[in-house]
Each structure stands twice: as structure tokens, then as C-alpha cells.
Amino acid sequence: AQSVSQHNHHVILSEAASLELGCNYSYGGTVNLFWYVQYPGQHLQLLLKYFSGDPLVKGIKGFEAEFIKSKFSFNLRKPSVQWSDTAEYFCAVRGTYKYIFGTGTRLKVLA
Amino acid sequence: DTAVSQTPKYLVTQMGNDKSIKCEQNLGHDTMYWYKQDSKKFLKIMFSYNNKELIINETVPNRFSPKSPDKAHLNLHINSLELGDSAVYFCASSGQGNGYTFGSGTRLTVV
């Protein structure tokens, strides 16, 4: 069965700290992986995606993610977070005709 | 122009009422979805339509009925609303090789 796990439910960081959010997936076929961000009161927006090729993917706003096939992981990273990065972050894997979302990680960045 | 638009943005209604949420996308995408996001921010797929054809119907009460008059529209009708239906409902669409584009959400409150 397809599934996505995000182990960090709540993360609190100070500005300029480095960020890494974990995402592990379970899927038998070719994976398409995504990270979405949801700012307070807003809809989900695509941060970055991996389909194939270079396993290190760069997205918007300085975010990047690394696909490690052997670990079934697609962790999200940012070297230096800002207060405006406070949001909910969702990892997702695309299965047949639908996306499976992780439960989300709530990031709070302290100014 | 908004790519995926949902109306209304907010909906407050009494238990037992029937209500509809509309969704339209102007991206030319073939597939549209309805997701429910509960108070814990968990995103759960409800329905998926591909070219007006229902392809995913997750375990959702049959009080929820989607309608797709054409591939640019996917409406959600809810009969006999219950307190537990209170949530944010997101419409989304996707095309070949892309991630989702989400609508801004409809916050439904049943009182």
C-alpha cells in the first residue's frame, strides 16, 4: 500500500537556523515526490518536485530536497530559515490517479 | 486569473441543510480532486475525476456527491450536513507531469 510518513509533527526553530524535515514513503512503482507548503489560512502551494534525474532537487524560496532511493526518503532542507517560513509542510507521493499526503509538519520560526 | 477557483470561501450552515461548493479550473488539466482537511490539518482525498469520469471515490458518506459537468468543473454537493462535516475542503487539479494546483479552500462550519 502507498503511504507517506512525516515524523516531525511540530518543529520550532530560531531565524537563521537550518531546517530538515523528514519524509519517508512506501510505494512499489516509479515515484513522483512532492513537497507542498501551506501558510496560515492559505491553500497548499508546490515547493518542489522530483520525477527523475538529479536526486537533489531545488525548489522555491531556497528550499531543496534529496531523494534517497535506498532509504525511501525525500527530506526537505533549508540552510537558513526565516520567520516567513512559518507554515505547515506536506510531503506527498503520486500514486495511480491520486496523491498521498503525509500528515504534515508544523514549522514555527521564532523571530 | 485564478487557476483553480472555489466558491464560496466560507460557508456557515445549520445541521441538516444541503449545500454545494463549486470548483473551476482554467489550466486545461484533465484531472480534478476534492480533498478534506480536518482540524488537525490532515489531508484526505475524497474524489477524483478524470475527463468528467469518476475514478476515485474514497470511503466518504454518500451524503457527499460530486458532479463534473465538464472537465473544467467539479462541484461538491453535501446533503444533510452534520457537525463532523466541518472542515476545509480543497479542490485541486493536475495535468500530465505536474503537481497539484490547489484552490484556496472552502471553510465549512456546521452549527
PDB file of N, CA and C in Angstrom, chain A residues 24-67:
ATOM      1  N   ASN A  24       9.342   9.877   4.617  1.00  0.00           N
ATOM      2  CA  ASN A  24       9.585   8.525   4.108  1.00  0.00           C
ATOM      3  C   ASN A  24       8.324   8.030   3.413  1.00  0.00           C
ATOM      4  N   TYR A  25       8.511   7.278   2.356  1.00  0.00           N
ATOM      5  CA  TYR A  25       7.356   6.836   1.599  1.00  0.00           C
ATOM      6  C   TYR A  25       7.417   5.333   1.384  1.00  0.00           C
ATOM      7  N   SER A  26       6.272   4.819   1.064  1.00  0.00           N
ATOM      8  CA  SER A  26       6.180   3.410   0.699  1.00  0.00           C
ATOM      9  C   SER A  26       5.366   3.333  -0.581  1.00  0.00           C
ATOM     10  N   TYR A  27       6.043   2.907  -1.655  1.00  0.00           N
ATOM     11  CA  TYR A  27       5.346   2.824  -2.942  1.00  0.00           C
ATOM     12  C   TYR A  27       6.124   1.893  -3.839  1.00  0.00           C
ATOM     13  N   GLY A  28       5.439   0.996  -4.508  1.00  0.00           N
ATOM     14  CA  GLY A  28       6.110  -0.049  -5.280  1.00  0.00           C
ATOM     15  C   GLY A  28       6.586   0.351  -6.644  1.00  0.00           C
ATOM     16  N   GLY A  29       6.045   1.403  -7.203  1.00  0.00           N
ATOM     17  CA  GLY A  29       6.385   1.742  -8.584  1.00  0.00           C
ATOM     18  C   GLY A  29       7.335   2.919  -8.683  1.00  0.00           C
ATOM     19  N   THR A  30       7.381   3.498  -9.849  1.00  0.00           N
ATOM     20  CA  THR A  30       8.189   4.705 -10.063  1.00  0.00           C
ATOM     21  C   THR A  30       7.586   5.844  -9.253  1.00  0.00           C
ATOM     22  N   VAL A  31       8.431   6.502  -8.494  1.00  0.00           N
ATOM     23  CA  VAL A  31       7.869   7.512  -7.598  1.00  0.00           C
ATOM     24  C   VAL A  31       7.984   8.914  -8.170  1.00  0.00           C
ATOM     25  N   ASN A  32       6.946   9.655  -7.951  1.00  0.00           N
ATOM     26  CA  ASN A  32       6.964  11.095  -8.134  1.00  0.00           C
ATOM     27  C   ASN A  32       6.728  11.675  -6.742  1.00  0.00           C
ATOM     28  N   LEU A  33       7.629  12.523  -6.292  1.00  0.00           N
ATOM     29  CA  LEU A  33       7.570  13.028  -4.917  1.00  0.00           C
ATOM     30  C   LEU A  33       7.452  14.539  -4.902  1.00  0.00           C
ATOM     31  N   PHE A  34       6.768  15.047  -3.914  1.00  0.00           N
ATOM     32  CA  PHE A  34       6.476  16.471  -3.851  1.00  0.00           C
ATOM     33  C   PHE A  34       6.569  16.970  -2.409  1.00  0.00           C
ATOM     34  N   TRP A  35       6.876  18.239  -2.277  1.00  0.00           N
ATOM     35  CA  TRP A  35       6.699  18.955  -1.024  1.00  0.00           C
ATOM     36  C   TRP A  35       5.798  20.150  -1.295  1.00  0.00           C
ATOM     37  N   TYR A  36       4.788  20.295  -0.436  1.00  0.00           N
ATOM     38  CA  TYR A  36       3.889  21.424  -0.508  1.00  0.00           C
ATOM     39  C   TYR A  36       3.995  22.223   0.782  1.00  0.00           C
ATOM     40  N   VAL A  37       3.708  23.510   0.689  1.00  0.00           N
ATOM     41  CA  VAL A  37       3.681  24.370   1.865  1.00  0.00           C
ATOM     42  C   VAL A  37       2.301  25.015   1.977  1.00  0.00           C
ATOM     43  N   GLN A  38       1.823  25.118   3.196  1.00  0.00           N
ATOM     44  CA  GLN A  38       0.543  25.775   3.454  1.00  0.00           C
ATOM     45  C   GLN A  38       0.765  26.846   4.497  1.00  0.00           C
ATOM     46  N   TYR A  39       0.758  28.109   4.070  1.00  0.00           N
ATOM     47  CA  TYR A  39       0.890  29.214   5.007  1.00  0.00           C
ATOM     48  C   TYR A  39      -0.433  29.381   5.757  1.00  0.00           C
ATOM     49  N   PRO A  40      -0.379  29.953   6.954  1.00  0.00           N
ATOM     50  CA  PRO A  40      -1.596  30.052   7.776  1.00  0.00           C
ATOM     51  C   PRO A  40      -2.771  30.641   7.012  1.00  0.00           C
ATOM     52  N   GLY A  41      -3.860  29.910   6.997  1.00  0.00           N
ATOM     53  CA  GLY A  41      -5.077  30.391   6.360  1.00  0.00           C
ATOM     54  C   GLY A  41      -5.079  30.340   4.852  1.00  0.00           C
ATOM     55  N   GLN A  42      -4.075  29.715   4.268  1.00  0.00           N
ATOM     56  CA  GLN A  42      -4.000  29.683   2.804  1.00  0.00           C
ATOM     57  C   GLN A  42      -4.044  28.257   2.272  1.00  0.00           C
ATOM     58  N   HIS A  43      -4.051  28.159   0.947  1.00  0.00           N
ATOM     59  CA  HIS A  43      -4.080  26.840   0.326  1.00  0.00           C
ATOM     60  C   HIS A  43      -2.666  26.300   0.147  1.00  0.00           C
ATOM     61  N   LEU A  44      -2.587  25.071  -0.281  1.00  0.00           N
ATOM     62  CA  LEU A  44      -1.285  24.441  -0.479  1.00  0.00           C
ATOM     63  C   LEU A  44      -0.626  24.936  -1.759  1.00  0.00           C
ATOM     64  N   GLN A  45       0.673  25.142  -1.660  1.00  0.00           N
ATOM     65  CA  GLN A  45       1.447  25.564  -2.829  1.00  0.00           C
ATOM     66  C   GLN A  45       2.624  24.614  -3.006  1.00  0.00           C
ATOM     67  N   LEU A  46       2.941  24.353  -4.258  1.00  0.00           N
ATOM     68  CA  LEU A  46       4.032  23.435  -4.549  1.00  0.00           C
ATOM     69  C   LEU A  46       5.381  24.102  -4.264  1.00  0.00           C
ATOM     70  N   LEU A  47       6.196  23.430  -3.463  1.00  0.00           N
ATOM     71  CA  LEU A  47       7.550  23.911  -3.172  1.00  0.00           C
ATOM     72  C   LEU A  47       8.550  23.333  -4.160  1.00  0.00           C
ATOM     73  N   LEU A  48       8.474  22.035  -4.350  1.00  0.00           N
ATOM     74  CA  LEU A  48       9.389  21.362  -5.267  1.00  0.00           C
ATOM     75  C   LEU A  48       8.867  19.967  -5.581  1.00  0.00           C
ATOM     76  N   LYS A  49       9.449  19.368  -6.612  1.00  0.00           N
ATOM     77  CA  LYS A  49       9.010  18.035  -7.008  1.00  0.00           C
ATOM     78  C   LYS A  49      10.188  17.248  -7.569  1.00  0.00           C
ATOM     79  N   TYR A  50      10.102  15.941  -7.436  1.00  0.00           N
ATOM     80  CA  TYR A  50      11.095  15.045  -8.010  1.00  0.00           C
ATOM     81  C   TYR A  50      10.369  14.015  -8.864  1.00  0.00           C
ATOM     82  N   PHE A  51      10.840  13.900 -10.137  1.00  0.00           N
ATOM     83  CA  PHE A  51      10.312  12.865 -11.012  1.00  0.00           C
ATOM     84  C   PHE A  51      11.419  11.871 -11.370  1.00  0.00           C
ATOM     85  N   SER A  52      12.557  12.400 -11.763  1.00  0.00           N
ATOM     86  CA  SER A  52      13.673  11.542 -12.136  1.00  0.00           C
ATOM     87  C   SER A  52      14.911  12.423 -12.256  1.00  0.00           C
ATOM     88  N   GLY A  53      16.073  11.798 -12.470  1.00  0.00           N
ATOM     89  CA  GLY A  53      17.289  12.570 -12.699  1.00  0.00           C
ATOM     90  C   GLY A  53      18.003  12.891 -11.407  1.00  0.00           C
ATOM     91  N   ASP A  54      18.569  14.075 -11.324  1.00  0.00           N
ATOM     92  CA  ASP A  54      19.352  14.502 -10.169  1.00  0.00           C
ATOM     93  C   ASP A  54      18.515  14.364  -8.900  1.00  0.00           C
ATOM     94  N   PRO A  55      19.004  13.572  -7.945  1.00  0.00           N
ATOM     95  CA  PRO A  55      18.190  13.347  -6.743  1.00  0.00           C
ATOM     96  C   PRO A  55      18.121  14.564  -5.821  1.00  0.00           C
ATOM     97  N   LEU A  56      18.963  15.546  -6.053  1.00  0.00           N
ATOM     98  CA  LEU A  56      18.905  16.769  -5.254  1.00  0.00           C
ATOM     99  C   LEU A  56      18.091  17.796  -6.046  1.00  0.00           C
ATOM    100  N   VAL A  57      16.952  18.124  -5.501  1.00  0.00           N
ATOM    101  CA  VAL A  57      16.006  18.984  -6.204  1.00  0.00           C
ATOM    102  C   VAL A  57      15.950  20.343  -5.522  1.00  0.00           C
ATOM    103  N   LYS A  58      16.007  21.379  -6.312  1.00  0.00           N
ATOM    104  CA  LYS A  58      15.896  22.730  -5.733  1.00  0.00           C
ATOM    105  C   LYS A  58      14.507  23.282  -6.037  1.00  0.00           C
ATOM    106  N   GLY A  59      13.938  23.915  -5.009  1.00  0.00           N
ATOM    107  CA  GLY A  59      12.616  24.481  -5.181  1.00  0.00           C
ATOM    108  C   GLY A  59      12.620  25.978  -4.974  1.00  0.00           C
ATOM    109  N   ILE A  60      11.434  26.489  -4.700  1.00  0.00           N
ATOM    110  CA  ILE A  60      11.313  27.921  -4.495  1.00  0.00           C
ATOM    111  C   ILE A  60      11.730  28.296  -3.082  1.00  0.00           C
ATOM    112  N   LYS A  61      12.019  29.576  -2.887  1.00  0.00           N
ATOM    113  CA  LYS A  61      12.288  30.156  -1.567  1.00  0.00           C
ATOM    114  C   LYS A  61      13.472  29.508  -0.863  1.00  0.00           C
ATOM    115  N   GLY A  62      14.416  28.998  -1.619  1.00  0.00           N
ATOM    116  CA  GLY A  62      15.632  28.457  -1.022  1.00  0.00           C
ATOM    117  C   GLY A  62      15.512  27.049  -0.486  1.00  0.00           C
ATOM    118  N   PHE A  63      14.397  26.388  -0.712  1.00  0.00           N
ATOM    119  CA  PHE A  63      14.220  25.017  -0.247  1.00  0.00           C
ATOM    120  C   PHE A  63      14.837  24.027  -1.240  1.00  0.00           C
ATOM    121  N   GLU A  64      15.273  22.904  -0.709  1.00  0.00           N
ATOM    122  CA  GLU A  64      15.742  21.811  -1.537  1.00  0.00           C
ATOM    123  C   GLU A  64      15.361  20.498  -0.871  1.00  0.00           C
ATOM    124  N   ALA A  65      15.375  19.433  -1.645  1.00  0.00           N
ATOM    125  CA  ALA A  65      15.061  18.121  -1.094  1.00  0.00           C
ATOM    126  C   ALA A  65      15.935  17.095  -1.788  1.00  0.00           C
ATOM    127  N   GLU A  66      16.264  16.035  -1.056  1.00  0.00           N
ATOM    128  CA  GLU A  66      17.107  14.988  -1.612  1.00  0.00           C
ATOM    129  C   GLU A  66      16.360  13.669  -1.612  1.00  0.00           C
ATOM    130  N   PHE A  67      16.295  13.054  -2.778  1.00  0.00           N
ATOM    131  CA  PHE A  67      15.674  11.749  -2.927  1.00  0.00           C
ATOM    132  C   PHE A  67      16.750  10.693  -2.697  1.00  0.00           C
TER     133      PHE A  67
END
